[in-house]
PDB file of C-alpha atoms in Angstrom:
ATOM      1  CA  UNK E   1       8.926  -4.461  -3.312  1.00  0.00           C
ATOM      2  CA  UNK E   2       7.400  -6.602  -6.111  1.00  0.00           C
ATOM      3  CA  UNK E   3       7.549 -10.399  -6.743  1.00  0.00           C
ATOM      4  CA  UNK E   4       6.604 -11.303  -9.700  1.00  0.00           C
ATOM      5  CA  UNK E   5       5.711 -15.016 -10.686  1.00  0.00           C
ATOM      6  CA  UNK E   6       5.743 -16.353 -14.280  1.00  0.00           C
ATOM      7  CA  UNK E   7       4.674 -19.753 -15.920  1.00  0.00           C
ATOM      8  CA  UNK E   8       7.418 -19.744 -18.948  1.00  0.00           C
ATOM      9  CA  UNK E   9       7.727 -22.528 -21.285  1.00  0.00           C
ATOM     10  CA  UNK E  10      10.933 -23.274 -19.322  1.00  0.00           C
ATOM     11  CA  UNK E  11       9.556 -23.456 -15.987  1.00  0.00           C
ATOM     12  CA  UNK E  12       7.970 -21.353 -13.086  1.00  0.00           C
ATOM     13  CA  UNK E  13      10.237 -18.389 -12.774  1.00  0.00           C
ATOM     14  CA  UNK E  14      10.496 -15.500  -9.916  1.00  0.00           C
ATOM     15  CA  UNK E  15      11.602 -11.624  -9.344  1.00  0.00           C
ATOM     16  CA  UNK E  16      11.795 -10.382  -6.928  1.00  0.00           C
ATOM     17  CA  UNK E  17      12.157  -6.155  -7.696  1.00  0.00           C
ATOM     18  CA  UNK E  18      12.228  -3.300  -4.967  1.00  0.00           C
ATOM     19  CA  UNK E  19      12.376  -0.769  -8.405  1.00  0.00           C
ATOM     20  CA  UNK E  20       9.131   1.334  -8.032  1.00  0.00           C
ATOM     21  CA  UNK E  21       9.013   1.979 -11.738  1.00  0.00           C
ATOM     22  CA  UNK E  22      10.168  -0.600 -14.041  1.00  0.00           C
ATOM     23  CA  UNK E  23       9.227  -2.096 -17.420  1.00  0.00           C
ATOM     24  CA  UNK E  24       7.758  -6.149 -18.373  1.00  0.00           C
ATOM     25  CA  UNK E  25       8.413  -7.368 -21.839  1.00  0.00           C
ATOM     26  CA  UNK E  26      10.672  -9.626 -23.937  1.00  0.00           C
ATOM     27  CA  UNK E  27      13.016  -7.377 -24.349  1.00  0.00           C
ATOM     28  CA  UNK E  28      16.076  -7.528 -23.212  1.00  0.00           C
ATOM     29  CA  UNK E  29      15.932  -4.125 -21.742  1.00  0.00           C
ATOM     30  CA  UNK E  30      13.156  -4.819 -19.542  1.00  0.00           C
ATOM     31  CA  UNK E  31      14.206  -5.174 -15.856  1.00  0.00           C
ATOM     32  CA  UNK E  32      11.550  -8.293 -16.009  1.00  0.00           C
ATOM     33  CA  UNK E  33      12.241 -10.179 -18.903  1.00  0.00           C
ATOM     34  CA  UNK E  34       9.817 -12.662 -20.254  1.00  0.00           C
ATOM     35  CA  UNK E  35      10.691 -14.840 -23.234  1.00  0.00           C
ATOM     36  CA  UNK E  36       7.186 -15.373 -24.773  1.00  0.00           C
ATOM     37  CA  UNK E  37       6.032 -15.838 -27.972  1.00  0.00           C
ATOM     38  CA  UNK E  38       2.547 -13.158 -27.063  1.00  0.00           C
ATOM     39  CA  UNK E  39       5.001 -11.133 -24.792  1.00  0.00           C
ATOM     40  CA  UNK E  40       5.896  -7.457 -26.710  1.00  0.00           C
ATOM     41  CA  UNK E  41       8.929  -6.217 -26.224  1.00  0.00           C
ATOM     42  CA  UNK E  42       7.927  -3.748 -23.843  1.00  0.00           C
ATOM     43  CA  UNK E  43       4.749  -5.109 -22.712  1.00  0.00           C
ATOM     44  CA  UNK E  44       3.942  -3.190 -19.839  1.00  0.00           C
ATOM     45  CA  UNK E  45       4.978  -1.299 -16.271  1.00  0.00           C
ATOM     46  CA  UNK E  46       4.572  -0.994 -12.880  1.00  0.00           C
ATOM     47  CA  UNK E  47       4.402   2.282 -11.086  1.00  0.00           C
ATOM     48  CA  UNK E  48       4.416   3.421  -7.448  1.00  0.00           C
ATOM     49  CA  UNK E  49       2.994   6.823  -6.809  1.00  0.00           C
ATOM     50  CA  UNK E  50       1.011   8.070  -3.500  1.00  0.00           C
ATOM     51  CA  UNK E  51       1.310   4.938  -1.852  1.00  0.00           C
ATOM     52  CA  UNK E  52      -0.542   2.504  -4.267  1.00  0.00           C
ATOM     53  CA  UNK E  53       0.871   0.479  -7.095  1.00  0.00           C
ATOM     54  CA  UNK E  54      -0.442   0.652 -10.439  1.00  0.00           C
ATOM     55  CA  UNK E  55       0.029  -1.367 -13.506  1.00  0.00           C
ATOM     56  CA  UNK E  56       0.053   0.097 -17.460  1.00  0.00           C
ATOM     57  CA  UNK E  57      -0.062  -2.392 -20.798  1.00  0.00           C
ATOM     58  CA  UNK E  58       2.521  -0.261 -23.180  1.00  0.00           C
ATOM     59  CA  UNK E  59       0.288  -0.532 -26.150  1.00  0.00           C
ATOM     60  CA  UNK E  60       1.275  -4.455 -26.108  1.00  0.00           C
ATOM     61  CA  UNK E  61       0.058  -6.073 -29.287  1.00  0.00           C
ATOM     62  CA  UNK E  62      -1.699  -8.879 -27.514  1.00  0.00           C
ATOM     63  CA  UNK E  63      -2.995  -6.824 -24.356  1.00  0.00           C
ATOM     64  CA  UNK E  64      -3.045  -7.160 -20.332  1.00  0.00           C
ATOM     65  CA  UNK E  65      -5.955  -8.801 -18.483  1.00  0.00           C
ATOM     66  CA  UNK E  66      -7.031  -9.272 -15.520  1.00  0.00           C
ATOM     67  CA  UNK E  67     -10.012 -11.139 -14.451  1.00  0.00           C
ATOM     68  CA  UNK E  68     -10.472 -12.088 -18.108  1.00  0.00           C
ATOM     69  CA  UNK E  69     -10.956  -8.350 -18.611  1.00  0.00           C
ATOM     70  CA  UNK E  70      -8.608  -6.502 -20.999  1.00  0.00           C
ATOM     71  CA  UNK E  71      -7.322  -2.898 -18.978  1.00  0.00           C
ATOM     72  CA  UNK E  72      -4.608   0.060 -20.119  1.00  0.00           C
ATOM     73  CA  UNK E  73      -4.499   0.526 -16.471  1.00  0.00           C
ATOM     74  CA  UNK E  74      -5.370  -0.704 -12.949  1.00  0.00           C
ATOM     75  CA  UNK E  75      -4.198  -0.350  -9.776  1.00  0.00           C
ATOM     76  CA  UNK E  76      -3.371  -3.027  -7.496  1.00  0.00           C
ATOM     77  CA  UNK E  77      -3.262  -3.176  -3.429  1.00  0.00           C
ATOM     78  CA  UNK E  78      -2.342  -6.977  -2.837  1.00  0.00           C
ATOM     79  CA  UNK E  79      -1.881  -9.680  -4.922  1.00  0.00           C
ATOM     80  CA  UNK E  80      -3.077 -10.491  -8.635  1.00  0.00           C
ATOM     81  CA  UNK E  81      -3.049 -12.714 -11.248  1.00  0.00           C
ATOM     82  CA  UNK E  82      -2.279 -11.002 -14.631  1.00  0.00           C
ATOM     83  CA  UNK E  83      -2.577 -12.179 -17.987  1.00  0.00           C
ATOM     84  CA  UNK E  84       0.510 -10.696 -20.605  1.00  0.00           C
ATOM     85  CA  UNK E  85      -0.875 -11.839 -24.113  1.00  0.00           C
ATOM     86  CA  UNK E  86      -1.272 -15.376 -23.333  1.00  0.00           C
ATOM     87  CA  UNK E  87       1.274 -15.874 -20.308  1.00  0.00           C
ATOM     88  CA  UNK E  88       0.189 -15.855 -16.830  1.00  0.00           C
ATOM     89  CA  UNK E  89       1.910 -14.188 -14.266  1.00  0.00           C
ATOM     90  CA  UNK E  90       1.421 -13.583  -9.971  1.00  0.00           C
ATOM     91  CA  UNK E  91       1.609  -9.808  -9.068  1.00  0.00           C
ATOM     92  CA  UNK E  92       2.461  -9.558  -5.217  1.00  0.00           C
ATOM     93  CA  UNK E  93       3.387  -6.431  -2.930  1.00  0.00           C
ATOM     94  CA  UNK E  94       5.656  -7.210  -0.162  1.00  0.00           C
ATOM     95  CA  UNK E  95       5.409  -3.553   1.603  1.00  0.00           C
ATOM     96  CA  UNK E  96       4.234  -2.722   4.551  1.00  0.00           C
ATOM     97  CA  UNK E  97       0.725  -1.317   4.610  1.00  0.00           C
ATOM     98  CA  UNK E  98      -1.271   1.271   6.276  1.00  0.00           C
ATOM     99  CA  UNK E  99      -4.192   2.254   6.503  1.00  0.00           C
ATOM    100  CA  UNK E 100      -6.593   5.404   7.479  1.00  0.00           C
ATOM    101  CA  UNK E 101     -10.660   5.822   7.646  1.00  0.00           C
ATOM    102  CA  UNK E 102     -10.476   8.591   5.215  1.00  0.00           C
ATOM    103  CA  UNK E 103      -6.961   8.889   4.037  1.00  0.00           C
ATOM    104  CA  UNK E 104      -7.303   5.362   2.212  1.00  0.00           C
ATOM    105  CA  UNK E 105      -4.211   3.200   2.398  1.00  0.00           C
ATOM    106  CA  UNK E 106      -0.786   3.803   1.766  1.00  0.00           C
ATOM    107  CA  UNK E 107       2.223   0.807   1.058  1.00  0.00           C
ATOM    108  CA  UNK E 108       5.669   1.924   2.119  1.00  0.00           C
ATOM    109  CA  UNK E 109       7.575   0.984  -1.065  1.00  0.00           C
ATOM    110  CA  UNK E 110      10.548   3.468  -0.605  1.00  0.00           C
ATOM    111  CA  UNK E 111      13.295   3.523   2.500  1.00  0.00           C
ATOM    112  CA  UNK E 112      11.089   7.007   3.718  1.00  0.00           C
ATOM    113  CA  UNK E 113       8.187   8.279   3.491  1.00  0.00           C
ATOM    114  CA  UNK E 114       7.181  11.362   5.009  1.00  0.00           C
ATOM    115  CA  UNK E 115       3.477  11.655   6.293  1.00  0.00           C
ATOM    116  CA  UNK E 116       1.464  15.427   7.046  1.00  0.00           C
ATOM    117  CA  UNK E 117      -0.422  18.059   5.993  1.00  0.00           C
ATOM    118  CA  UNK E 118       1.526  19.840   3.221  1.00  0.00           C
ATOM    119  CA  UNK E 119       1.502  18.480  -0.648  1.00  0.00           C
ATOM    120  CA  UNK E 120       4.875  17.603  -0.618  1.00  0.00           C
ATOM    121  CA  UNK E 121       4.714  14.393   1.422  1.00  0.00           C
ATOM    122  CA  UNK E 122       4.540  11.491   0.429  1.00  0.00           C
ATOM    123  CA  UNK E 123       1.317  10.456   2.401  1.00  0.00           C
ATOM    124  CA  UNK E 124      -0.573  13.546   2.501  1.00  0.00           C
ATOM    125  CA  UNK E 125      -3.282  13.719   5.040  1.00  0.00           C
ATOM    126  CA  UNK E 126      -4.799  16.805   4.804  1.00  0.00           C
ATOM    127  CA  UNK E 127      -6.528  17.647   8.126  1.00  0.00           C
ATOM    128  CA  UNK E 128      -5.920  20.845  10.113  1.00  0.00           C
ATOM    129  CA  UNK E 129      -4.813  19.080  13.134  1.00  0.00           C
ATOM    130  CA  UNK E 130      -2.120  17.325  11.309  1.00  0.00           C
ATOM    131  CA  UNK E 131       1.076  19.279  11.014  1.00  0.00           C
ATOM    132  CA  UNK E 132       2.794  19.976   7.599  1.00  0.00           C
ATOM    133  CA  UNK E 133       4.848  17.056   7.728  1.00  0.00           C
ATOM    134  CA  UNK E 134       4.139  15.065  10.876  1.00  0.00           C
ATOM    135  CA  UNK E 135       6.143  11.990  11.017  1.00  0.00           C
ATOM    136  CA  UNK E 136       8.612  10.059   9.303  1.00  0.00           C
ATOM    137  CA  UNK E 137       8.030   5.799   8.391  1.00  0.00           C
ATOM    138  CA  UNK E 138      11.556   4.433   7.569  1.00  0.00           C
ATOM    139  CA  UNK E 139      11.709   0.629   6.096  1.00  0.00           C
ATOM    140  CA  UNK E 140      13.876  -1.608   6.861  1.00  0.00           C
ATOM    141  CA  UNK E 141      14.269  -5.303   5.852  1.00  0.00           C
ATOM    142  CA  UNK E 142      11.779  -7.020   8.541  1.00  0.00           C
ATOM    143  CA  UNK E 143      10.282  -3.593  10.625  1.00  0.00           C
ATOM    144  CA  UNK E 144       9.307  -0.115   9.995  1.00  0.00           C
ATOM    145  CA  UNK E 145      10.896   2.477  12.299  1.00  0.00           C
ATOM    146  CA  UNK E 146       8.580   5.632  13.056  1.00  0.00           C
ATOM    147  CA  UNK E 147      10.228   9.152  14.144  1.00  0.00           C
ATOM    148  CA  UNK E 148       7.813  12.139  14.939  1.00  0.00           C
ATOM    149  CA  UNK E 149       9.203  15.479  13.481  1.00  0.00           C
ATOM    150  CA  UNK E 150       6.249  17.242  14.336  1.00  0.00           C
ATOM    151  CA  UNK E 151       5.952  19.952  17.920  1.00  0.00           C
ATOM    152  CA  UNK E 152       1.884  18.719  18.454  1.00  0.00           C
ATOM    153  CA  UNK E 153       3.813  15.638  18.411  1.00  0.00           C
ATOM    154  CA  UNK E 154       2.649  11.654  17.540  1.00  0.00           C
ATOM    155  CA  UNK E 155       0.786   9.382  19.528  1.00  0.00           C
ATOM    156  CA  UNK E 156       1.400   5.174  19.253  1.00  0.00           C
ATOM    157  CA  UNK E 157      -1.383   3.175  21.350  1.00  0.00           C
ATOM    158  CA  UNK E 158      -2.121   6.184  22.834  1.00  0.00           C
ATOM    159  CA  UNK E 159       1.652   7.105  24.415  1.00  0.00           C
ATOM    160  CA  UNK E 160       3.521   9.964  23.153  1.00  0.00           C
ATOM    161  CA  UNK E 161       6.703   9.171  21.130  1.00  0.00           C
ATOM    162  CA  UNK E 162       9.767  10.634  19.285  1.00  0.00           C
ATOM    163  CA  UNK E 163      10.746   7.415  17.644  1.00  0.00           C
ATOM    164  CA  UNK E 164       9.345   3.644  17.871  1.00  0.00           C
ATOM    165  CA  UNK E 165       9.529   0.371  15.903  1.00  0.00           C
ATOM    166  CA  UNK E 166       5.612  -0.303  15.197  1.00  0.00           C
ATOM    167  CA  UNK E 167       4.017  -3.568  14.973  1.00  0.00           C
ATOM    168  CA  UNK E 168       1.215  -5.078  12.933  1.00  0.00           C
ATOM    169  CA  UNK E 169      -1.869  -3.357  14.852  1.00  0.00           C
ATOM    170  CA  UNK E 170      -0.808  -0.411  16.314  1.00  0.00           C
ATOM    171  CA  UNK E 171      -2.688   2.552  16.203  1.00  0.00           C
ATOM    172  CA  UNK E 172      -0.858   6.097  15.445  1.00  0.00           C
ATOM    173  CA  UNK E 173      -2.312   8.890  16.172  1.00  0.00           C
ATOM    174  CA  UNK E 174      -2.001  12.814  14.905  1.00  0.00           C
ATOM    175  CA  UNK E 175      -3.882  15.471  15.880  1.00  0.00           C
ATOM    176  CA  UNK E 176      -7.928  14.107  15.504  1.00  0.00           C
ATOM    177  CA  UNK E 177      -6.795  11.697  12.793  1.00  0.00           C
ATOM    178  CA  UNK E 178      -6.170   8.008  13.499  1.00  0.00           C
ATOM    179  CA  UNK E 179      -3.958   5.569  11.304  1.00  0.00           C
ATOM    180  CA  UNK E 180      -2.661   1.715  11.597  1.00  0.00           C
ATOM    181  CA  UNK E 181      -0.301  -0.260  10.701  1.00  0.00           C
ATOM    182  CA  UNK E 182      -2.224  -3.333   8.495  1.00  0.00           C
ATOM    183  CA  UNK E 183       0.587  -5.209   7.400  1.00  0.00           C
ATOM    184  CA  UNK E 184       3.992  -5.765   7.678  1.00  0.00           C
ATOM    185  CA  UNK E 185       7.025  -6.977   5.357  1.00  0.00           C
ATOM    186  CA  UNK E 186       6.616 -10.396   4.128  1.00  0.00           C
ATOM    187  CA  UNK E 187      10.386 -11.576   5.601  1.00  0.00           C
ATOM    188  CA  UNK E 188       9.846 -15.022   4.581  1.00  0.00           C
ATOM    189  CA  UNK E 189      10.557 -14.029   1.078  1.00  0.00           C
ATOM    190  CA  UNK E 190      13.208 -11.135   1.856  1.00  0.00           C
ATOM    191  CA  UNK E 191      15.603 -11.568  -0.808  1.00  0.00           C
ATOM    192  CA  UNK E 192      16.461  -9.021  -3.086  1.00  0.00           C
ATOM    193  CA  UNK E 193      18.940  -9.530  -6.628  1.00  0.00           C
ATOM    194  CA  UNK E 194      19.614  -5.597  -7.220  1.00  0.00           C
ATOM    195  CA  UNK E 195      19.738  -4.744 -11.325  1.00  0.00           C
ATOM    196  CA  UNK E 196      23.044  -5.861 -12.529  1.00  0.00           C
ATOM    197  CA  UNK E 197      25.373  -4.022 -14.359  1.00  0.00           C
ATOM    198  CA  UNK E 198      28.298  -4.922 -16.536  1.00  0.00           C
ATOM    199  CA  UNK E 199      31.298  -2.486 -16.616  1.00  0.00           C
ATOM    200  CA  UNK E 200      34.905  -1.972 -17.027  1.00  0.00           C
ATOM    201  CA  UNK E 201      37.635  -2.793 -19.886  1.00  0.00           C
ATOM    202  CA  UNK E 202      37.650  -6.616 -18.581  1.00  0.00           C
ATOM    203  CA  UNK E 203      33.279  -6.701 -18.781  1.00  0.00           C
ATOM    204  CA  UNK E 204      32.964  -6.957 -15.104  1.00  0.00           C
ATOM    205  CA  UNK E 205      29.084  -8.158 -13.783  1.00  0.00           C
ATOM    206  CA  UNK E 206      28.569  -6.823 -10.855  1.00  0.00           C
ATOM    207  CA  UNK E 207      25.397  -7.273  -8.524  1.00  0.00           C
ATOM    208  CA  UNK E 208      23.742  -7.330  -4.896  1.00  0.00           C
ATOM    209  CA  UNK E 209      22.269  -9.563  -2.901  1.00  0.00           C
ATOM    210  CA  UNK E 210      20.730  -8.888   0.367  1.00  0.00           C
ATOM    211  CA  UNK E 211      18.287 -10.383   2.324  1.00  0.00           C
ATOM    212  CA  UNK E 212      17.641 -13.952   3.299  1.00  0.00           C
ATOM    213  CA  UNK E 213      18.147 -16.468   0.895  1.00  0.00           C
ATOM    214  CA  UNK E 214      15.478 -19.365   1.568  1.00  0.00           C
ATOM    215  CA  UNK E 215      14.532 -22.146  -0.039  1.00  0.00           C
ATOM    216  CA  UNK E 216      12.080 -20.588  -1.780  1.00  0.00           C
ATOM    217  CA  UNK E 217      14.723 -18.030  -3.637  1.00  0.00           C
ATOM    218  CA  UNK E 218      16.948 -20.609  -4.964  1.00  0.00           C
ATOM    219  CA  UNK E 219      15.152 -20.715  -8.304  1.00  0.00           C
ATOM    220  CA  UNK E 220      15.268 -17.067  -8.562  1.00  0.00           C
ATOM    221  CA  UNK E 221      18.933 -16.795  -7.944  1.00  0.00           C
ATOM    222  CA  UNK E 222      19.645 -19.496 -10.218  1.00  0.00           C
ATOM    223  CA  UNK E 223      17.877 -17.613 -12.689  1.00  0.00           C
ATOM    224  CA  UNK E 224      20.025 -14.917 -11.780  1.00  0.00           C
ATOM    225  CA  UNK E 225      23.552 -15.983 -12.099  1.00  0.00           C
ATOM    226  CA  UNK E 226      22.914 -17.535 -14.837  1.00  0.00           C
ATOM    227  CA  UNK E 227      22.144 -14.483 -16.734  1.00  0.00           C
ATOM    228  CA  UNK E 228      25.107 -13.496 -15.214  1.00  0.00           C
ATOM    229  CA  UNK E 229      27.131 -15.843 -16.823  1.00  0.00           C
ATOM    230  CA  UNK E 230      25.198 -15.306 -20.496  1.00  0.00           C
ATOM    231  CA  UNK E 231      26.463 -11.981 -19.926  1.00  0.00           C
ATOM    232  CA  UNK E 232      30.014 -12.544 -21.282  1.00  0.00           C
ATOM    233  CA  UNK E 233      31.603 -11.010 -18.829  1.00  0.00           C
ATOM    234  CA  UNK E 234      35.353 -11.720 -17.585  1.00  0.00           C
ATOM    235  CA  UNK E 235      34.676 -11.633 -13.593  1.00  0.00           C
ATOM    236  CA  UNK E 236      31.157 -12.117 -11.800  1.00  0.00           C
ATOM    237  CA  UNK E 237      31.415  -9.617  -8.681  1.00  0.00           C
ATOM    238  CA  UNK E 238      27.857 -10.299  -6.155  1.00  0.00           C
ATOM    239  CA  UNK E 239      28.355  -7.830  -3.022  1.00  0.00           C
ATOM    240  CA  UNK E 240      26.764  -9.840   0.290  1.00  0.00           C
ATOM    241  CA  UNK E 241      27.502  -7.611   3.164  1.00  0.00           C
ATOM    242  CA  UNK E 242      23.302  -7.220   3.583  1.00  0.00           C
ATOM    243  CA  UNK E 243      22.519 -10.764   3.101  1.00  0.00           C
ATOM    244  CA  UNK E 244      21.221 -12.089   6.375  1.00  0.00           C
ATOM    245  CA  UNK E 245      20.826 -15.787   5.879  1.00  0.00           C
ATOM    246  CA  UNK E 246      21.720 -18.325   3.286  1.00  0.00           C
ATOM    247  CA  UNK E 247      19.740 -21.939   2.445  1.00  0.00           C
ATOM    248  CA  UNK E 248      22.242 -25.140   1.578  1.00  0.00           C
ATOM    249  CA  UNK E 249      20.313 -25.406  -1.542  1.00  0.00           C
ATOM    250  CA  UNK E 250      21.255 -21.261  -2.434  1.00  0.00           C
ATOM    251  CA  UNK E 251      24.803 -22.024  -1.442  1.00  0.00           C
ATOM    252  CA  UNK E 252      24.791 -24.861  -4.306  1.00  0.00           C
ATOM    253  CA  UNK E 253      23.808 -22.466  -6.609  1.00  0.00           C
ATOM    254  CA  UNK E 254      26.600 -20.177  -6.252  1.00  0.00           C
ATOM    255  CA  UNK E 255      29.070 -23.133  -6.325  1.00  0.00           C
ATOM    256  CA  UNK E 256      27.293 -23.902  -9.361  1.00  0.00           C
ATOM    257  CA  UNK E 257      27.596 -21.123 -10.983  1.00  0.00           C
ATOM    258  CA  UNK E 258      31.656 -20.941  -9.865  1.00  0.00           C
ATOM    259  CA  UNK E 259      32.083 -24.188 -11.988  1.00  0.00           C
ATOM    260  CA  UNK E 260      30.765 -23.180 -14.800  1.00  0.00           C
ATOM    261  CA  UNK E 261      32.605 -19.670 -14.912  1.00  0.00           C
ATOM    262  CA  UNK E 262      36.136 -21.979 -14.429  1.00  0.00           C
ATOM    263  CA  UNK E 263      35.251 -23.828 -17.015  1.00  0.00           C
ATOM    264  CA  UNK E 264      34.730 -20.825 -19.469  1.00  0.00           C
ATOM    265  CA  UNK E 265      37.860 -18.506 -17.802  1.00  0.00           C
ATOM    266  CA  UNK E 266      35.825 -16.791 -15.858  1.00  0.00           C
ATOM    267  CA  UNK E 267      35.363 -16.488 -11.903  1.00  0.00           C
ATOM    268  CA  UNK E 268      33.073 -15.499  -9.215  1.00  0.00           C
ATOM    269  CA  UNK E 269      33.421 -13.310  -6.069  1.00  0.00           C
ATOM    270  CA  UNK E 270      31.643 -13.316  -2.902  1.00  0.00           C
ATOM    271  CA  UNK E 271      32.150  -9.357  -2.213  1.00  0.00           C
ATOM    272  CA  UNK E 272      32.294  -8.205   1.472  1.00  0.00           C
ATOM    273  CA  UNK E 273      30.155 -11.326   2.379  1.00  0.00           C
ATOM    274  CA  UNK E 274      27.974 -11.252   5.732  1.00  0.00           C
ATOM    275  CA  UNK E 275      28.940 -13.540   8.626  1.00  0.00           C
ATOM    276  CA  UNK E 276      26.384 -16.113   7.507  1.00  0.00           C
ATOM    277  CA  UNK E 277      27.614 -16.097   4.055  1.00  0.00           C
ATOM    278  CA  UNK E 278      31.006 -16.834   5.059  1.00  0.00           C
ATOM    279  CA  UNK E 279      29.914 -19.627   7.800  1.00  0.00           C
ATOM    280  CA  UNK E 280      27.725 -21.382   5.064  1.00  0.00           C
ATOM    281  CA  UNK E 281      31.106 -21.113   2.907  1.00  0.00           C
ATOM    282  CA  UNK E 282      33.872 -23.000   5.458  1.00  0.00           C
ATOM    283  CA  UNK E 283      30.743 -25.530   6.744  1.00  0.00           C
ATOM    284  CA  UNK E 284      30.291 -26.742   3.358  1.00  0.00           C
ATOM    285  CA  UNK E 285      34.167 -26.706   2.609  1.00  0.00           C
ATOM    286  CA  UNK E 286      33.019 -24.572  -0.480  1.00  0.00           C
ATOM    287  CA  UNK E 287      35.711 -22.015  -0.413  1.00  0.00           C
ATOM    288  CA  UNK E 288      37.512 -24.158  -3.107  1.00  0.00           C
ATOM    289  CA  UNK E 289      35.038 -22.884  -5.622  1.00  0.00           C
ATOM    290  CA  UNK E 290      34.296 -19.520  -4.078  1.00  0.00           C
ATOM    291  CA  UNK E 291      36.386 -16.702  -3.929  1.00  0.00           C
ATOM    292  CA  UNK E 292      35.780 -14.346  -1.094  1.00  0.00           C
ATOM    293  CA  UNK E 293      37.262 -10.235  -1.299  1.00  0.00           C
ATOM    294  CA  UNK E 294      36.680  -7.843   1.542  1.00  0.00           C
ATOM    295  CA  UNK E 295      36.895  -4.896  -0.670  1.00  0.00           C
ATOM    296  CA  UNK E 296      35.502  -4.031  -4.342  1.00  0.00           C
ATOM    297  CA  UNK E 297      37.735  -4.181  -7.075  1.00  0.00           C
TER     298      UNK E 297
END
């Protein structure tokens, strides 16, 4: 998962994208739209492949730069600040990371990855006393959940295991070859806004939103819904069953947003909303703005 940080004429503005391949630009059809008067259309992309990140300029007219140097293409492990034309912007991976003495590092960016021998794992760690595929690393929002699929089997901190959570540290080890776990999800900014699409005779918007939303996603989600509501459509539909926590300030945002949409005929739904959703909802007496439905229309 990306977040991506811009300084727009408007104001500071943040994504936050679990896409592994997805375009930049001021286009419209970018999934990270920048409105910028040095910004092309479709400016550049970002591209996960073998476990690193990488980042292309699109044959912008005004280039990429980073580190006041001009590139086509870099890779990028951490964080980095990026220059698009003249706008500034914050790169930042959120994955877990891993790491090996001769097998480099690999972030989990997917919900699997498959580690071993053979070429058609993701990780491939080509040693002959790793099996062809070894072990599986499955992510989920705040851990990283490892299952052994291999008979020489899959050593944690030195014990033999089928399946384990892992934790920052710990030391996995196949056959003569030794890997750890470097870094973990960064929780604290956990949010997701899945790509939204608009369907249906009546121009339905329809979204996700799971994850904890902090403080420090309120700007993002207002950013959000209101593209939502320049959308047009009749009904704004945002499935919550996977979000986890919700700020006061992110629960004025949606009643916000609910205003607006009665003012202009249209309305907002709280979709299959998590138990914290719905006990932010009835302690701020806000279900007079929100409308809550336990199934999708």
């Amino acid at each position: 998962m990306i977040q991506l940080q811009a300084d727009l004429p408007a104001g500071l503005k943040t994504w936050l994208i679990k896409d592994t391949d997805f375009t930049i630009g001021r286009s419209a059809d970018c999934l990270i739209q920048l409105e910028h008067f040095s910004v092309s259309k479709i400016h550049a992309r970002v591209r996960w492949q073998a476990g690193a990140y990488s980042l292309h300029d699109e044959g912008s007219s005004n280039g990429s730069w980073v580190d006041g140097q001009s590139f086509s293409s870099i890779r990028f492990d951490d964080a980095i600040m990026v220059m698009f034309g003249t706008l500034e912007c914050n790169l930042r991976i959120l994955d877990p990371l891993f790491g090996s003495d001769h097998f480099g590092r690999f972030r989990v960016a997917t919900a699997s990855v498959r580690v071993g021998r053979s070429a058609g794992n993701d990780w491939v760690i080509d040693h002959p006393t790793a099996s062809g595929e070894h072990f599986i690393l499955q992510k989920h929002e705040s851990s990283v959940l490892l299952l052994n699929v291999s008979r020489q089997g899959t050593r944690v901190g030195g014990l033999p295991i089928d399946e384990t959570v892992l934790a920052v540290g710990d030391e996995i080890t196949i056959g003569d070859v030794k890997l750890v776990y470097l870094k973990a999800p960064l929780v604290e900014v956990a949010a997701v806004f899945d790509p939204p699409q608009v369907t249906g005779k009546n121009a339905v918007f329809r979204a996700s939103i799971s994850g904890a939303l902090a403080r420090d996603q309120v700007t993002a989600l207002a950013a959000y819904l209101d593209a939502a509501v320049a959308s047009g459509a009749s009904t704004i539909e945002l499935e919550m069953g996977r979000c986890s926590a919700m700020h006061p300030h992110a629960l004025d945002v949606l009643v916000a947003t609910a205003r607006k949409c009665e003012s202009s005929t249209r309305g907002l739904v709280l979709l299959n909303p998590a138990p914290p959703v719905v006990r932010a909802v009835a302690l701020a007496n806000a279900s007079q703005w929100l409308t809550i439905s336990r199934s999708p229309r």
